[in-house]
JSON list of C-alpha atoms in Angstrom, two decimals:
[
{"chain": "A", "resi": 28, "resn": "MET", "atom": "CA", "xyz": [-35.36, 6.80, -9.37]},
{"chain": "A", "resi": 29, "resn": "THR", "atom": "CA", "xyz": [-32.51, 6.91, -6.85]},
{"chain": "A", "resi": 30, "resn": "THR", "atom": "CA", "xyz": [-29.27, 5.00, -7.04]},
{"chain": "A", "resi": 31, "resn": "PRO", "atom": "CA", "xyz": [-27.42, 3.93, -3.88]},
{"chain": "A", "resi": 32, "resn": "PHE", "atom": "CA", "xyz": [-23.66, 4.01, -3.76]},
{"chain": "A", "resi": 33, "resn": "PRO", "atom": "CA", "xyz": [-21.42, 3.29, -0.78]},
{"chain": "A", "resi": 34, "resn": "THR", "atom": "CA", "xyz": [-19.34, 6.06, 0.71]},
{"chain": "A", "resi": 35, "resn": "SER", "atom": "CA", "xyz": [-16.26, 5.49, 2.79]},
{"chain": "A", "resi": 36, "resn": "GLY", "atom": "CA", "xyz": [-15.91, 6.35, 6.46]},
{"chain": "A", "resi": 37, "resn": "LEU", "atom": "CA", "xyz": [-15.95, 4.56, 9.78]},
{"chain": "A", "resi": 38, "resn": "GLY", "atom": "CA", "xyz": [-18.59, 2.18, 8.52]},
{"chain": "A", "resi": 39, "resn": "VAL", "atom": "CA", "xyz": [-20.53, 1.55, 5.35]},
{"chain": "A", "resi": 40, "resn": "PHE", "atom": "CA", "xyz": [-23.03, 4.25, 4.54]},
{"chain": "A", "resi": 41, "resn": "PHE", "atom": "CA", "xyz": [-25.32, 4.58, 1.58]},
{"chain": "A", "resi": 42, "resn": "CYS", "atom": "CA", "xyz": [-26.17, 7.85, -0.06]},
{"chain": "A", "resi": 43, "resn": "PHE", "atom": "CA", "xyz": [-29.20, 7.97, -2.31]},
{"chain": "A", "resi": 44, "resn": "ILE", "atom": "CA", "xyz": [-29.09, 10.39, -5.21]},
{"chain": "A", "resi": 45, "resn": "SER", "atom": "CA", "xyz": [-31.21, 10.74, -8.29]},
{"chain": "A", "resi": 46, "resn": "GLU", "atom": "CA", "xyz": [-29.84, 9.69, -11.66]},
{"chain": "A", "resi": 47, "resn": "ASP", "atom": "CA", "xyz": [-30.05, 13.34, -12.73]},
{"chain": "A", "resi": 48, "resn": "ASP", "atom": "CA", "xyz": [-27.54, 14.22, -9.98]},
{"chain": "A", "resi": 49, "resn": "MET", "atom": "CA", "xyz": [-25.04, 11.54, -11.02]},
{"chain": "A", "resi": 50, "resn": "PRO", "atom": "CA", "xyz": [-21.83, 12.95, -12.52]},
{"chain": "A", "resi": 51, "resn": "LYS", "atom": "CA", "xyz": [-21.77, 12.70, -16.32]},
{"chain": "A", "resi": 52, "resn": "GLU", "atom": "CA", "xyz": [-18.81, 11.94, -18.56]},
{"chain": "A", "resi": 53, "resn": "GLY", "atom": "CA", "xyz": [-16.80, 15.12, -19.02]},
{"chain": "A", "resi": 54, "resn": "ASP", "atom": "CA", "xyz": [-17.78, 16.35, -15.55]},
{"chain": "A", "resi": 55, "resn": "PRO", "atom": "CA", "xyz": [-14.80, 18.08, -13.90]},
{"chain": "A", "resi": 56, "resn": "ILE", "atom": "CA", "xyz": [-14.94, 15.79, -10.86]},
{"chain": "A", "resi": 57, "resn": "LEU", "atom": "CA", "xyz": [-14.72, 12.68, -13.04]},
{"chain": "A", "resi": 58, "resn": "ASN", "atom": "CA", "xyz": [-11.85, 14.24, -15.00]},
{"chain": "A", "resi": 59, "resn": "TYR", "atom": "CA", "xyz": [-10.10, 14.95, -11.69]},
{"chain": "A", "resi": 60, "resn": "ILE", "atom": "CA", "xyz": [-10.60, 11.36, -10.50]},
{"chain": "A", "resi": 61, "resn": "SER", "atom": "CA", "xyz": [-9.33, 10.02, -13.82]},
{"chain": "A", "resi": 62, "resn": "THR", "atom": "CA", "xyz": [-6.22, 12.19, -13.55]},
{"chain": "A", "resi": 63, "resn": "LEU", "atom": "CA", "xyz": [-5.55, 10.94, -10.01]},
{"chain": "A", "resi": 64, "resn": "GLU", "atom": "CA", "xyz": [-5.94, 7.33, -11.11]},
{"chain": "A", "resi": 65, "resn": "SER", "atom": "CA", "xyz": [-3.45, 7.90, -13.92]},
{"chain": "A", "resi": 66, "resn": "ILE", "atom": "CA", "xyz": [-0.94, 9.40, -11.50]},
{"chain": "A", "resi": 67, "resn": "ASN", "atom": "CA", "xyz": [-1.50, 6.53, -9.07]},
{"chain": "A", "resi": 68, "resn": "GLN", "atom": "CA", "xyz": [-0.82, 4.01, -11.85]},
{"chain": "A", "resi": 69, "resn": "GLN", "atom": "CA", "xyz": [2.45, 5.77, -12.66]},
{"chain": "A", "resi": 70, "resn": "LEU", "atom": "CA", "xyz": [3.42, 5.65, -8.98]},
{"chain": "A", "resi": 71, "resn": "VAL", "atom": "CA", "xyz": [2.67, 1.91, -8.85]},
{"chain": "A", "resi": 72, "resn": "GLU", "atom": "CA", "xyz": [4.87, 1.30, -11.90]},
{"chain": "A", "resi": 73, "resn": "THR", "atom": "CA", "xyz": [7.66, 3.40, -10.38]},
{"chain": "A", "resi": 74, "resn": "LEU", "atom": "CA", "xyz": [7.46, 1.51, -7.08]},
{"chain": "A", "resi": 75, "resn": "ARG", "atom": "CA", "xyz": [7.63, -1.82, -8.93]},
{"chain": "A", "resi": 76, "resn": "PHE", "atom": "CA", "xyz": [10.75, -0.62, -10.78]},
{"chain": "A", "resi": 77, "resn": "CYS", "atom": "CA", "xyz": [12.37, 0.61, -7.53]},
{"chain": "A", "resi": 78, "resn": "ILE", "atom": "CA", "xyz": [11.78, -2.74, -5.83]},
{"chain": "A", "resi": 79, "resn": "GLN", "atom": "CA", "xyz": [13.48, -4.50, -8.73]},
{"chain": "A", "resi": 80, "resn": "LEU", "atom": "CA", "xyz": [16.49, -2.17, -8.51]},
{"chain": "A", "resi": 81, "resn": "LEU", "atom": "CA", "xyz": [16.76, -2.41, -4.72]},
{"chain": "A", "resi": 82, "resn": "THR", "atom": "CA", "xyz": [16.61, -6.20, -4.89]},
{"chain": "A", "resi": 83, "resn": "GLU", "atom": "CA", "xyz": [19.82, -6.18, -6.92]},
{"chain": "A", "resi": 84, "resn": "PHE", "atom": "CA", "xyz": [21.70, -4.49, -4.05]},
{"chain": "A", "resi": 85, "resn": "LYS", "atom": "CA", "xyz": [20.73, -7.00, -1.36]},
{"chain": "A", "resi": 86, "resn": "ALA", "atom": "CA", "xyz": [24.06, -8.87, -1.52]},
{"chain": "A", "resi": 87, "resn": "GLN", "atom": "CA", "xyz": [26.04, -5.65, -1.05]},
{"chain": "A", "resi": 88, "resn": "VAL", "atom": "CA", "xyz": [24.36, -4.21, 2.07]},
{"chain": "A", "resi": 89, "resn": "ARG", "atom": "CA", "xyz": [25.56, -4.56, 5.66]},
{"chain": "A", "resi": 90, "resn": "ASP", "atom": "CA", "xyz": [22.43, -6.24, 6.94]},
{"chain": "A", "resi": 91, "resn": "PRO", "atom": "CA", "xyz": [20.68, -8.31, 4.24]},
{"chain": "A", "resi": 92, "resn": "LYS", "atom": "CA", "xyz": [17.96, -9.34, 6.72]},
{"chain": "A", "resi": 93, "resn": "GLU", "atom": "CA", "xyz": [16.89, -5.74, 7.34]},
{"chain": "A", "resi": 94, "resn": "TRP", "atom": "CA", "xyz": [17.19, -5.02, 3.63]},
{"chain": "A", "resi": 95, "resn": "GLN", "atom": "CA", "xyz": [14.85, -7.93, 2.91]},
{"chain": "A", "resi": 96, "resn": "GLU", "atom": "CA", "xyz": [12.39, -6.65, 5.53]},
{"chain": "A", "resi": 97, "resn": "MET", "atom": "CA", "xyz": [12.37, -3.30, 3.72]},
{"chain": "A", "resi": 98, "resn": "LEU", "atom": "CA", "xyz": [11.80, -5.06, 0.39]},
{"chain": "A", "resi": 99, "resn": "ASN", "atom": "CA", "xyz": [8.97, -7.08, 1.92]},
{"chain": "A", "resi": 100, "resn": "MET", "atom": "CA", "xyz": [7.31, -3.90, 3.21]},
{"chain": "A", "resi": 101, "resn": "LEU", "atom": "CA", "xyz": [7.65, -2.19, -0.17]},
{"chain": "A", "resi": 102, "resn": "THR", "atom": "CA", "xyz": [6.22, -5.28, -1.86]},
{"chain": "A", "resi": 103, "resn": "LEU", "atom": "CA", "xyz": [3.26, -5.23, 0.53]},
{"chain": "A", "resi": 104, "resn": "VAL", "atom": "CA", "xyz": [2.65, -1.57, -0.31]},
{"chain": "A", "resi": 105, "resn": "LEU", "atom": "CA", "xyz": [2.87, -2.44, -4.01]},
{"chain": "A", "resi": 106, "resn": "HIS", "atom": "CA", "xyz": [0.28, -5.22, -3.69]},
{"chain": "A", "resi": 107, "resn": "GLU", "atom": "CA", "xyz": [-2.08, -2.90, -1.80]},
{"chain": "A", "resi": 108, "resn": "ALA", "atom": "CA", "xyz": [-1.64, -0.22, -4.46]},
{"chain": "A", "resi": 109, "resn": "GLU", "atom": "CA", "xyz": [-2.28, -2.71, -7.26]},
{"chain": "A", "resi": 110, "resn": "ASN", "atom": "CA", "xyz": [-5.48, -3.89, -5.57]},
{"chain": "A", "resi": 111, "resn": "ALA", "atom": "CA", "xyz": [-6.77, -0.40, -4.75]},
{"chain": "A", "resi": 112, "resn": "PRO", "atom": "CA", "xyz": [-8.58, 0.07, -8.10]},
{"chain": "A", "resi": 113, "resn": "GLU", "atom": "CA", "xyz": [-10.62, -3.07, -7.38]},
{"chain": "A", "resi": 114, "resn": "LYS", "atom": "CA", "xyz": [-11.90, -1.46, -4.19]},
{"chain": "A", "resi": 115, "resn": "LYS", "atom": "CA", "xyz": [-13.48, 1.57, -5.90]},
{"chain": "A", "resi": 116, "resn": "THR", "atom": "CA", "xyz": [-16.82, 2.55, -4.46]},
{"chain": "A", "resi": 117, "resn": "PHE", "atom": "CA", "xyz": [-18.11, 4.83, -7.20]},
{"chain": "A", "resi": 118, "resn": "HIS", "atom": "CA", "xyz": [-17.56, 6.03, -10.78]}
]
């Protein structure tokens, strides 16, 4: 039996592989992916903390409007990073 899974690229592609070829728990590639996800989660938490700290300085900067634009951009990046795990294609 083959199992389709989407792969990323310019469009949506499906790759058919047999269940015997699927990575198993303990497989180095799955360990690598798990490590990357852990690091990404730490980065998300750090970004959230930085946004909180930077927000406290808004009243003290020369141009609060530009400062707010920066905070908005960082918040957008944070939301994208938080939603990234929901967009996983495989594993």
